[in-house]
CSV table of C-alpha atoms and ligand atoms in Angstrom, one decimal:
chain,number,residue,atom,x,y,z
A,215,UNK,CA,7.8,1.8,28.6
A,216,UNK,CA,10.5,1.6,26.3
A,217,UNK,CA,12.0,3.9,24.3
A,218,UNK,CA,12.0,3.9,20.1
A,219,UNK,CA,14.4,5.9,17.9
A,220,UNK,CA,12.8,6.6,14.5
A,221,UNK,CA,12.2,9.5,12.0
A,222,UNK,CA,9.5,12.0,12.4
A,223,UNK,CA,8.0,14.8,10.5
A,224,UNK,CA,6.9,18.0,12.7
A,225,UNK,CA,5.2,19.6,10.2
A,226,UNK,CA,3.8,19.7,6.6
A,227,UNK,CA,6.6,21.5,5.1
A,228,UNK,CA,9.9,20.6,7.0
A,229,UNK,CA,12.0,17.2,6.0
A,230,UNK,CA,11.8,14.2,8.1
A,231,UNK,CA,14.6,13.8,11.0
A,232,UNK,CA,15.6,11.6,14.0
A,233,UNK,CA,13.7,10.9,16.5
A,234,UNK,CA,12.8,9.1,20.0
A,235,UNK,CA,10.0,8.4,21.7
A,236,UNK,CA,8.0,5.8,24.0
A,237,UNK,CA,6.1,2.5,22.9
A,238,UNK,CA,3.5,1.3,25.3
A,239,UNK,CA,4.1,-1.2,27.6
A,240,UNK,CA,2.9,-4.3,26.6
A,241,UNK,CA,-0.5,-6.0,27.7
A,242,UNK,CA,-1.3,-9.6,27.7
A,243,UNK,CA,-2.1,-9.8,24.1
A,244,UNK,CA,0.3,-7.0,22.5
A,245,UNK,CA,3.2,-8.9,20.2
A,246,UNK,CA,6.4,-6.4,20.5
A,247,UNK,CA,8.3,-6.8,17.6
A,248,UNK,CA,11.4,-5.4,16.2
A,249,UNK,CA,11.5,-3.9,13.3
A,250,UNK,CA,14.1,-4.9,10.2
A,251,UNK,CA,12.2,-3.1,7.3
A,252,UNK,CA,9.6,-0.4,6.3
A,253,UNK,CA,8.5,0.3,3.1
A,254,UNK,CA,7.9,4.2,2.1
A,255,UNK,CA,4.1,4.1,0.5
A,256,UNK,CA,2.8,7.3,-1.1
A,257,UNK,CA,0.1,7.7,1.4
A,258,UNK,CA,3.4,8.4,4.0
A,259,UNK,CA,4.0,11.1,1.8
A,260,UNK,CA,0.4,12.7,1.5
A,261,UNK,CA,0.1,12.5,5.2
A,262,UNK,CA,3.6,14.0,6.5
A,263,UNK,CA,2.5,17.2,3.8
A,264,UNK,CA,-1.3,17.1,5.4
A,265,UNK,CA,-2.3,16.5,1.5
A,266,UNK,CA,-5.6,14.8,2.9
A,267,UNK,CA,-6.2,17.6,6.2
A,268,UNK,CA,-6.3,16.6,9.7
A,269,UNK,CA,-2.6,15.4,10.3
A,270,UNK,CA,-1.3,14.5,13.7
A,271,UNK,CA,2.6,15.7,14.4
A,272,UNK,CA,4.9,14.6,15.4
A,273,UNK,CA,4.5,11.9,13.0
A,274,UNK,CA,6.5,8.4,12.8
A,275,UNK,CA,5.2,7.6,9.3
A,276,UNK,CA,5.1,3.7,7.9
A,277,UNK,CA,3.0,1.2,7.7
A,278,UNK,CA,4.5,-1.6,5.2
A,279,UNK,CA,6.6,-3.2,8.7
A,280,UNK,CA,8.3,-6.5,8.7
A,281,UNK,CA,9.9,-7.6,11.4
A,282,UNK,CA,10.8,-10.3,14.0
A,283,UNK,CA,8.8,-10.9,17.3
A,284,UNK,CA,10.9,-10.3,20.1
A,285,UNK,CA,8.5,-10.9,23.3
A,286,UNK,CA,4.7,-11.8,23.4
A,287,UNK,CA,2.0,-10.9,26.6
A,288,UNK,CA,0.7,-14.1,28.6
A,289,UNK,CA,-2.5,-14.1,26.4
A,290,UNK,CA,-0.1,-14.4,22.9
A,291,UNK,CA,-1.3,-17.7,21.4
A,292,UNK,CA,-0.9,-17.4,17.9
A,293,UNK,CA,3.1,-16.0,17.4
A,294,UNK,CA,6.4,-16.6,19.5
A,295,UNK,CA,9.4,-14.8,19.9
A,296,UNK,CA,11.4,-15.3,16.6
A,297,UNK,CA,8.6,-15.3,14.5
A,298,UNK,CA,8.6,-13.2,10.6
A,299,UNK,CA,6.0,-11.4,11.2
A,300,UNK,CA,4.2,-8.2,9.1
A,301,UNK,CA,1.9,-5.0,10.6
A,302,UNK,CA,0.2,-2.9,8.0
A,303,UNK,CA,-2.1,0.2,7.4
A,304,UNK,CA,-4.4,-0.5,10.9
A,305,UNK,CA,-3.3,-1.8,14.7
A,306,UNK,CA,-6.9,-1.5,16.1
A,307,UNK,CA,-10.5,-1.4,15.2
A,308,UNK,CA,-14.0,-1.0,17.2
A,309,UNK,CA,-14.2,-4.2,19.4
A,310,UNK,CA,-17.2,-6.5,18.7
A,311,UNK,CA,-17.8,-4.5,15.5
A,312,UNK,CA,-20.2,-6.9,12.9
A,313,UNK,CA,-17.6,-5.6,10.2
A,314,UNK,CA,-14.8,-7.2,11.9
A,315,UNK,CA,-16.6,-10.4,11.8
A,316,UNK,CA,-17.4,-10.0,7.7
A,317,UNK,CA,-13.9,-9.1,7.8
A,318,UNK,CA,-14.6,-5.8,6.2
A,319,UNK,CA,-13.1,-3.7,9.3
A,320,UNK,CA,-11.2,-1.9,7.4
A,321,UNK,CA,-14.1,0.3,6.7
A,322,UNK,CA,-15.0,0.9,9.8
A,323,UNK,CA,-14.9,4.2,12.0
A,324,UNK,CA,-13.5,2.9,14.8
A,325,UNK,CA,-10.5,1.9,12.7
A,326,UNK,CA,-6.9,2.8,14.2
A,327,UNK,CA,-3.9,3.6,11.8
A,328,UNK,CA,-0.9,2.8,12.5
A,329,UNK,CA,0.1,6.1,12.5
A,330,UNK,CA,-1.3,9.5,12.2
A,331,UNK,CA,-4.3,8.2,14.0
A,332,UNK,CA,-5.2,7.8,18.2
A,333,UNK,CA,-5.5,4.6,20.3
A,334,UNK,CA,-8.7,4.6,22.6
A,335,UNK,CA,-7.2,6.5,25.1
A,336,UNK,CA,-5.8,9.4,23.1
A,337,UNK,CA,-2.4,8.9,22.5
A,338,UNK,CA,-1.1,9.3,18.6
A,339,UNK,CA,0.2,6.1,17.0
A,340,UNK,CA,3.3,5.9,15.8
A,341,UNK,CA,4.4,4.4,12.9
A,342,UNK,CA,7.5,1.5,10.9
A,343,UNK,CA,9.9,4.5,10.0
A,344,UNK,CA,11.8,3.1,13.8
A,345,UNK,CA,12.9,0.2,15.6
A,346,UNK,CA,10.3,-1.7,17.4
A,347,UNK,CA,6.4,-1.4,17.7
A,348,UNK,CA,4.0,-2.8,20.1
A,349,UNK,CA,1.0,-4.1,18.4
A,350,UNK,CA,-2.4,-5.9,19.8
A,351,UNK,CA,-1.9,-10.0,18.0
A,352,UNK,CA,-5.4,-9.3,16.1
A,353,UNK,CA,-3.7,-6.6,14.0
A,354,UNK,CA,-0.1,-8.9,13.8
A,355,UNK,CA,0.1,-11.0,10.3
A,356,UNK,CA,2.7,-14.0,9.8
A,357,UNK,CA,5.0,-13.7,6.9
A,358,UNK,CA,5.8,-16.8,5.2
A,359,UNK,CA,9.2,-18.0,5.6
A,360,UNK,CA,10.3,-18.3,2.0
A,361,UNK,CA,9.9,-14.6,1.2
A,362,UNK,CA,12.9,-12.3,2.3
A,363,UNK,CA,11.5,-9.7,5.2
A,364,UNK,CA,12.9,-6.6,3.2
A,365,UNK,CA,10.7,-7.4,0.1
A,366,UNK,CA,7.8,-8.7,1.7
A,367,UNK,CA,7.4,-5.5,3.4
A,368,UNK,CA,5.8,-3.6,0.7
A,369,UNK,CA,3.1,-6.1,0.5
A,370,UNK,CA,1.5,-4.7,3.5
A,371,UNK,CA,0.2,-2.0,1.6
A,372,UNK,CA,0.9,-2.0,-1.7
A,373,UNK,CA,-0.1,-5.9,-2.2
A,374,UNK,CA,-3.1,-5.9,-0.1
A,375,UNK,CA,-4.6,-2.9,-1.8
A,376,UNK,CA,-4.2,-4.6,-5.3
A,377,UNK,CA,-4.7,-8.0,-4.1
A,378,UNK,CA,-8.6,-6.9,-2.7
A,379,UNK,CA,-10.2,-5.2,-5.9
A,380,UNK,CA,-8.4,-7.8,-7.4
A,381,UNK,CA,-10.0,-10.9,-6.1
A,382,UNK,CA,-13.2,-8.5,-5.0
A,383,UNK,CA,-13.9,-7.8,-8.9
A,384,UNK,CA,-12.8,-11.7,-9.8
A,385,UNK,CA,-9.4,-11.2,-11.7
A,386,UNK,CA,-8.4,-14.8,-13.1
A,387,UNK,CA,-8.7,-16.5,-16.6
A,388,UNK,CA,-10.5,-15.0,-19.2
A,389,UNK,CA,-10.4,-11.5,-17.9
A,390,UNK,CA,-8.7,-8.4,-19.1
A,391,UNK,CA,-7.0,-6.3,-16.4
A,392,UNK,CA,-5.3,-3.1,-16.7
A,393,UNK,CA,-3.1,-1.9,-14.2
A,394,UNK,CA,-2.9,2.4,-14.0
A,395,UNK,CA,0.4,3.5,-12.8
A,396,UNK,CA,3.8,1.3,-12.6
A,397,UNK,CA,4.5,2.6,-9.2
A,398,UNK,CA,4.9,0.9,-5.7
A,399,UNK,CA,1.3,0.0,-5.9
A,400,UNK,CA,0.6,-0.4,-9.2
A,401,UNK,CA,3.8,-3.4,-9.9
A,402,UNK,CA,2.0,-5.5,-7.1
A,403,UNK,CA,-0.8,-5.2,-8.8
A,404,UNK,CA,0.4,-6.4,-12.4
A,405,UNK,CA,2.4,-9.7,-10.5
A,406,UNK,CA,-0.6,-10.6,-8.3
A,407,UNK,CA,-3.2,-9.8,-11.3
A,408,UNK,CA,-0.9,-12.2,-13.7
A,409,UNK,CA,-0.9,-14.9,-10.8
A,410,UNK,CA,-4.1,-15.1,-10.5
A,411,UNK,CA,-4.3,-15.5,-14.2
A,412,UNK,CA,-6.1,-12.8,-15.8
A,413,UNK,CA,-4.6,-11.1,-19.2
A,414,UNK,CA,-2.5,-7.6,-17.8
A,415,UNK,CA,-1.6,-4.3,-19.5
A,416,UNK,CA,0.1,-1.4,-18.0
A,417,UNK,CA,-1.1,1.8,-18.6
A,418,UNK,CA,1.7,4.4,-17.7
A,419,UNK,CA,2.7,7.9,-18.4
A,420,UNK,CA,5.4,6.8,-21.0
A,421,UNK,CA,6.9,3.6,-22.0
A,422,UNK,CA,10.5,4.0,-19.7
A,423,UNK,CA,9.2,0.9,-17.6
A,424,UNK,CA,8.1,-1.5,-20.4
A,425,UNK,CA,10.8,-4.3,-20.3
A,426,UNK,CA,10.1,-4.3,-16.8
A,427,UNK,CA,6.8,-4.6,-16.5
A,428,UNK,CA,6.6,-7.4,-19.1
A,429,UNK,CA,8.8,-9.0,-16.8
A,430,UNK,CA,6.6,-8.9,-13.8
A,431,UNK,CA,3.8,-10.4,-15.7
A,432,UNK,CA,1.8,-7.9,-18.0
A,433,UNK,CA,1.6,-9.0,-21.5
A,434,UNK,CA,0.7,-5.4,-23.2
A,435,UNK,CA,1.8,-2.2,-22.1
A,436,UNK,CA,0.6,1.7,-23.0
A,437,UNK,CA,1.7,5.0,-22.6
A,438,UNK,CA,-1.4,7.1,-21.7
A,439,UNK,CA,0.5,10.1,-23.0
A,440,UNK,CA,-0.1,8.4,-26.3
A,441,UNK,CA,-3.7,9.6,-27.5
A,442,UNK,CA,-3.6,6.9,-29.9
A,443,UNK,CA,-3.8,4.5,-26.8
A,444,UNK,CA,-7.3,5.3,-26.1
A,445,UNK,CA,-8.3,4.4,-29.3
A,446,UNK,CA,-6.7,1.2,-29.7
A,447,UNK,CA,-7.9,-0.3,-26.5
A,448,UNK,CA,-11.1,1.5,-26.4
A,449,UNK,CA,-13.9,-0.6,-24.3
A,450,UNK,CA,-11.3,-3.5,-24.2
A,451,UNK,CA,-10.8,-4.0,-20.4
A,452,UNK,CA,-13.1,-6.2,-17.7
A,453,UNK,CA,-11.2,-3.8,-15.0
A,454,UNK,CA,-9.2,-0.9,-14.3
A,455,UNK,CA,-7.6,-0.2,-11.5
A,456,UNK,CA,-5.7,3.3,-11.1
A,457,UNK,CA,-3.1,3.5,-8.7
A,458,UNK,CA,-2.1,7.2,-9.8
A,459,UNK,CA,-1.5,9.6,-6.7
A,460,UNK,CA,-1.7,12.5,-8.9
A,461,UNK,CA,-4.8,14.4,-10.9
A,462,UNK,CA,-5.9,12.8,-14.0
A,463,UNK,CA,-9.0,12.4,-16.3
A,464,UNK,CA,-10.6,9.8,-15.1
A,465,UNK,CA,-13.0,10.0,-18.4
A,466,UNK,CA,-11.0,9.2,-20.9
A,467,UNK,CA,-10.0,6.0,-19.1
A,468,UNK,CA,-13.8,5.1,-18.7
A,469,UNK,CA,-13.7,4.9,-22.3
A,470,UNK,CA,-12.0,1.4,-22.4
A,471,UNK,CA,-14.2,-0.3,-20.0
A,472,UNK,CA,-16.0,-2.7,-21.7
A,473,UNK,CA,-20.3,-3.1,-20.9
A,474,UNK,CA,-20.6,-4.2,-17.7
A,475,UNK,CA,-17.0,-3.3,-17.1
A,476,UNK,CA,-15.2,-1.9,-13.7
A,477,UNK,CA,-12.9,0.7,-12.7
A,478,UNK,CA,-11.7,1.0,-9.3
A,479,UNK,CA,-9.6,4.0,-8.1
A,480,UNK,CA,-6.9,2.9,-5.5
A,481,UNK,CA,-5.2,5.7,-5.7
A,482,UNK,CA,-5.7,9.3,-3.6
A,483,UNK,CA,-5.2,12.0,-5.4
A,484,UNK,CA,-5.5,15.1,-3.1
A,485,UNK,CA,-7.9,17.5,-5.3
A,486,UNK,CA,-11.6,15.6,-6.3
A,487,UNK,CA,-12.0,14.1,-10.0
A,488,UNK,CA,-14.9,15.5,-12.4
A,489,UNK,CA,-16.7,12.2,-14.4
A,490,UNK,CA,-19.1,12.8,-17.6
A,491,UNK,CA,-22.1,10.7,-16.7
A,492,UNK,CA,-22.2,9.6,-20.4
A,493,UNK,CA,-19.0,7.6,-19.5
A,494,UNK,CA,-20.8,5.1,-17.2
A,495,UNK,CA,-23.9,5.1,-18.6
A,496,UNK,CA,-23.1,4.0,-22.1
A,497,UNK,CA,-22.0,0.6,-21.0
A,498,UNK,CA,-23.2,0.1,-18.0
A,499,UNK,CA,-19.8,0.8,-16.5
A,500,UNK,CA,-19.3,1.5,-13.0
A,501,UNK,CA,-16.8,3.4,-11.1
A,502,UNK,CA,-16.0,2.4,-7.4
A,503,UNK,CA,-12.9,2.6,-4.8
A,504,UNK,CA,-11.4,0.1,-2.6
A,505,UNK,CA,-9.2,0.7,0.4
A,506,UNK,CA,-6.3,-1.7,2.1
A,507,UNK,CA,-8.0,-5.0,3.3
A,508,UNK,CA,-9.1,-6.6,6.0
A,509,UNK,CA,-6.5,-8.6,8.5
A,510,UNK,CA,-8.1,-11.6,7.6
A,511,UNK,CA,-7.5,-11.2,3.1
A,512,UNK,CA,-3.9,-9.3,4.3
A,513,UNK,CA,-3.3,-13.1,5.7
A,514,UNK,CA,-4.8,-14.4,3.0
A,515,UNK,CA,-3.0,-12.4,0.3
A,516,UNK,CA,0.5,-13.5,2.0
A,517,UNK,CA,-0.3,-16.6,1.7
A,518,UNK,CA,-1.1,-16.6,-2.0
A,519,UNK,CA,2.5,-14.4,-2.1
A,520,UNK,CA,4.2,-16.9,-0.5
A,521,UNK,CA,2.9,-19.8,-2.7
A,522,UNK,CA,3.8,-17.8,-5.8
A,523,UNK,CA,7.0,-16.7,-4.6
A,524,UNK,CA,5.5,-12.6,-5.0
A,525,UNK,CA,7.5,-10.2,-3.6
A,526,UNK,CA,8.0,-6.2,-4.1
A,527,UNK,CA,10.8,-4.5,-6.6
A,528,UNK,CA,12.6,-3.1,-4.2
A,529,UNK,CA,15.5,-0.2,-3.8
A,530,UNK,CA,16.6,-0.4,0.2
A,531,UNK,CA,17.8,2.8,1.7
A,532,UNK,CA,19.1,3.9,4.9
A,533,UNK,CA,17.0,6.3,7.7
A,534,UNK,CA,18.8,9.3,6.3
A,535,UNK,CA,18.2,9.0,2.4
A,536,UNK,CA,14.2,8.8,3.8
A,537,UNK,CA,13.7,12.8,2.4
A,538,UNK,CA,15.6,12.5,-1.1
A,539,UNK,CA,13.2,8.9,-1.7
A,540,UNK,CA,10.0,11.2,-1.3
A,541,UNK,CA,11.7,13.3,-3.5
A,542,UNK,CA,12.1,10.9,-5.9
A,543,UNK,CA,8.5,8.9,-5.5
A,544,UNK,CA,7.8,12.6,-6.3
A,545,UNK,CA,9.1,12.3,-9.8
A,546,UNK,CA,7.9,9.1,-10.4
A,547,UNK,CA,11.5,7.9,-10.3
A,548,UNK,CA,11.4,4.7,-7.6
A,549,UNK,CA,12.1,0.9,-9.2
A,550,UNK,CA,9.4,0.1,-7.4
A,551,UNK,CA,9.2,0.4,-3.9
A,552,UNK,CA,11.6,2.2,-1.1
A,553,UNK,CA,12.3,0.0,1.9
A,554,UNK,CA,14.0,1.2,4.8
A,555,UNK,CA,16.6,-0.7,6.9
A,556,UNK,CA,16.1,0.3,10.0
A,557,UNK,CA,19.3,-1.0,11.1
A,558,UNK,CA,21.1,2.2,10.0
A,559,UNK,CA,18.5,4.4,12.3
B,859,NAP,P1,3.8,5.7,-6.4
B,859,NAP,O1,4.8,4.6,-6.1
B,859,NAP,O2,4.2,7.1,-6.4
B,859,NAP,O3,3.0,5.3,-7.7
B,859,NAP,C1,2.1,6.1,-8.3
B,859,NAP,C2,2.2,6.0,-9.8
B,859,NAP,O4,1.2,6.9,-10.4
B,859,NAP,C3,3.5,6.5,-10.4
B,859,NAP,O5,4.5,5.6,-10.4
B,859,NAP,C4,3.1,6.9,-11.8
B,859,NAP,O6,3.1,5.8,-12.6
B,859,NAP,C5,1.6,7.4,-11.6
B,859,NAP,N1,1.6,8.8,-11.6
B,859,NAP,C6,2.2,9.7,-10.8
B,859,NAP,N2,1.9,11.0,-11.1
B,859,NAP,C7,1.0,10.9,-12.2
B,859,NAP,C8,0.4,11.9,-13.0
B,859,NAP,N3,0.6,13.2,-12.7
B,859,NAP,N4,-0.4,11.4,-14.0
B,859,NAP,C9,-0.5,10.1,-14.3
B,859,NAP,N5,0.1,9.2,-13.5
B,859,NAP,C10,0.9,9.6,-12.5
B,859,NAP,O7,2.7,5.7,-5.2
B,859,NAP,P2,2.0,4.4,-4.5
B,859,NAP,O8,2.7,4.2,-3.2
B,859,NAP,O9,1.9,3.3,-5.5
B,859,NAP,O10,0.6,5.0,-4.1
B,859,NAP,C11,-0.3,5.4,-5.2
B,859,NAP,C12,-1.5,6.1,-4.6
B,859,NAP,O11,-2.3,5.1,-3.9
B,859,NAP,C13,-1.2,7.2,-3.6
B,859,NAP,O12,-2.2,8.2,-3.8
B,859,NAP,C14,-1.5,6.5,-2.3
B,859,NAP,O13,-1.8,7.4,-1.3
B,859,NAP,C15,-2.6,5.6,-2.6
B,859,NAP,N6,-2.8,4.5,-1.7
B,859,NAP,C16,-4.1,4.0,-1.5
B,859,NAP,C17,-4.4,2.9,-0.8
B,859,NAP,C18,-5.8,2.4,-0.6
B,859,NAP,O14,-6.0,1.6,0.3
B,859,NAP,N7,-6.7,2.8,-1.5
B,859,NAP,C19,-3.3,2.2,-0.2
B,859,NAP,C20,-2.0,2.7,-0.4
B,859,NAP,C21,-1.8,3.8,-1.2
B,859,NAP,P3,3.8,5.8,-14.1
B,859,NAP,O15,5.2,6.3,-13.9
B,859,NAP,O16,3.8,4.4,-14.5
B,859,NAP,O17,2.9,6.7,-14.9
B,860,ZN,ZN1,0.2,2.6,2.1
């Protein structure tokens, strides 16, 4: 066993603080890696204040890890010590599962999250927010060489979760995408959603983060506090995704879905949404979800990062400035995405 320093909250309402605890020992095909950077996703935040019910504490939040392999078991065969490698939302899922092999197993019950979750035999996983991890080489994803390790981080979560509607509901040429929220998530999604070619607009709360999101590849942005916005790009869009972590009305953004059109909810707000039926029926429309991806599309997405040079907006902080970021994710106020470098634990 070894022992891992980290940050941990011990319940829903006190502030993250230091603290150490043992990794496994391990097996033949565990890849130990050492963690440089963790990115701080909202969903850390909903979980550490038990926003969804049913959290596990002590809890080592984090799962947007990248890092460098420091030692591989005797049955290792795809990474060696050195090696950039990435661990996201999952380090385990049910063994021989058909899922797994449709490479769908992120939907699967015997899914095990990196953190706030148990391993077979019972013992809470522990999460990126601390130095090293022990992970099974299924659940361990390369990171391509050309893309820094502190802003590749975030694409563990935040890019995968864009990047799977994305392809899932065929964004390229030709199609009109709007992106809900210019948040950690919701900036992947406008840079992947331009690479892969389709036309991007922004709809956020105001228009603070215009220039910026131009920048990153949408060519129109909206503030949704703007009624007039609803009525300009009323059933303009092929897609929507939303990426907001808070309440909204999902109805009104139904309304500019063309026929035929989707919108996919990303985000998880912790009280349930109330939809007019009329919404979806007068167009056909349809309203879905989509959650992470599986190892094999996280590979996949890297990959497509990599080629395009995609990486996350990024605002690195040390271990002890963890609290005051969720503060400020809070308030919307984060340009785009919080890493952590763990080498101020
Ligand atoms: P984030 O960085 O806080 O971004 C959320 C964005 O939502 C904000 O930047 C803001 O965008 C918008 N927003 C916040 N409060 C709002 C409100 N009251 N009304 C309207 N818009 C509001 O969070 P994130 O890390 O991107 O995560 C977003 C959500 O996705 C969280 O609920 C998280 O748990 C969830 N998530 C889901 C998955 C999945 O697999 N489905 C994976 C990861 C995260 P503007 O400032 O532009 O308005
Ligand atoms: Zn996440």
């Amino acid at each position: 066993m070894a022992m891992a320093r980290g940050y941990a909250a011990t319940d829903a309402s006190k502030p993250l603080e230091p603290f150490t605890f043992e990794r496994r020992e391990p097996h033949a095909d565990d890849v130990v890696i050492d963690i440089k950077y963790c990115g701080i996703c909202h969903s850390d935040i909903h979980q550490v204040r038990d926003e969804w019910g049913g959290s596990i504490y002590p809890m080592v939040p984090g799962h947007e890890i990248a890092g460098v392999v420091t030692a591989v078991g005797s049955a290792v065969t795809k990474f060696k010590v050195g090696d950039h490698v990435g661990v996201g939302c999952f380090v385990d899922s049910c063994v021989g599962c058909a899922a797994r092999d449709l490479d769908l197993e992120q939907y699967m019950p015997g899914l095990v999250p990196t953190y706030n979750g148990r391993e077979a035999d019972g013992t809470p996983t522990m999460g990126g927010y601390s130095d090293q991890i022990v992970v099974k080489e299924g659940y361990v994803l390369s990171i391509p060489e050309n893309l820094p390790l502190d802003a590749a981080a975030p694409l563990l979560c935040a890019g995968i979760t864009l990047y799977s509607p994305l392809k899932h509901w065929k964004a390229g040429p030709g199609k009109k995408v709007a992106i809900v929220g210019m948040g950690g998530l919701g900036h992947m999604g406008v840079k992947i959603a331009a690479a892969m070619g389709a036309e991007v607009t922004v709809l956020s709360q105001s228009l603070s983060k215009k220039e910026d999101g131009l920048k990153l590849g949408a060519t129109h942005y909206y503030a949704t506090k703007d009624a007039e916005t609803f009525k300009t790009l009323a059933a303009q869009f092929d897609l929507i995704i939303s990426t907001v972590s808070a309440d909204m009305d999902l109805n009104a953004f139904l309304g500019l879905l063309k026929v035929d059109g989707a919108m996919v909810l990303v985000g998880l707000p912790e009280k349930p949404a109330s939809i007019h039926a009329f919404g979806l029926v007068g167009g056909r429309r349809s309203l879905s979800g989509s959650m992470i991806g599986s190892i094999k599309e996280t590979q996949e997405m890297l990959d497509f990062c990599g080629e395009h040079n995609i990486a996350s907006e990024i605002e690195i902080i040390r271990a002890d400035q963890i609290n005051e970021a969720y503060e400020r994710v809070l308030k919307s106020d984060v340009r785009y995405r919080f890493v952590i470098d763990m080498a101020t634990l």
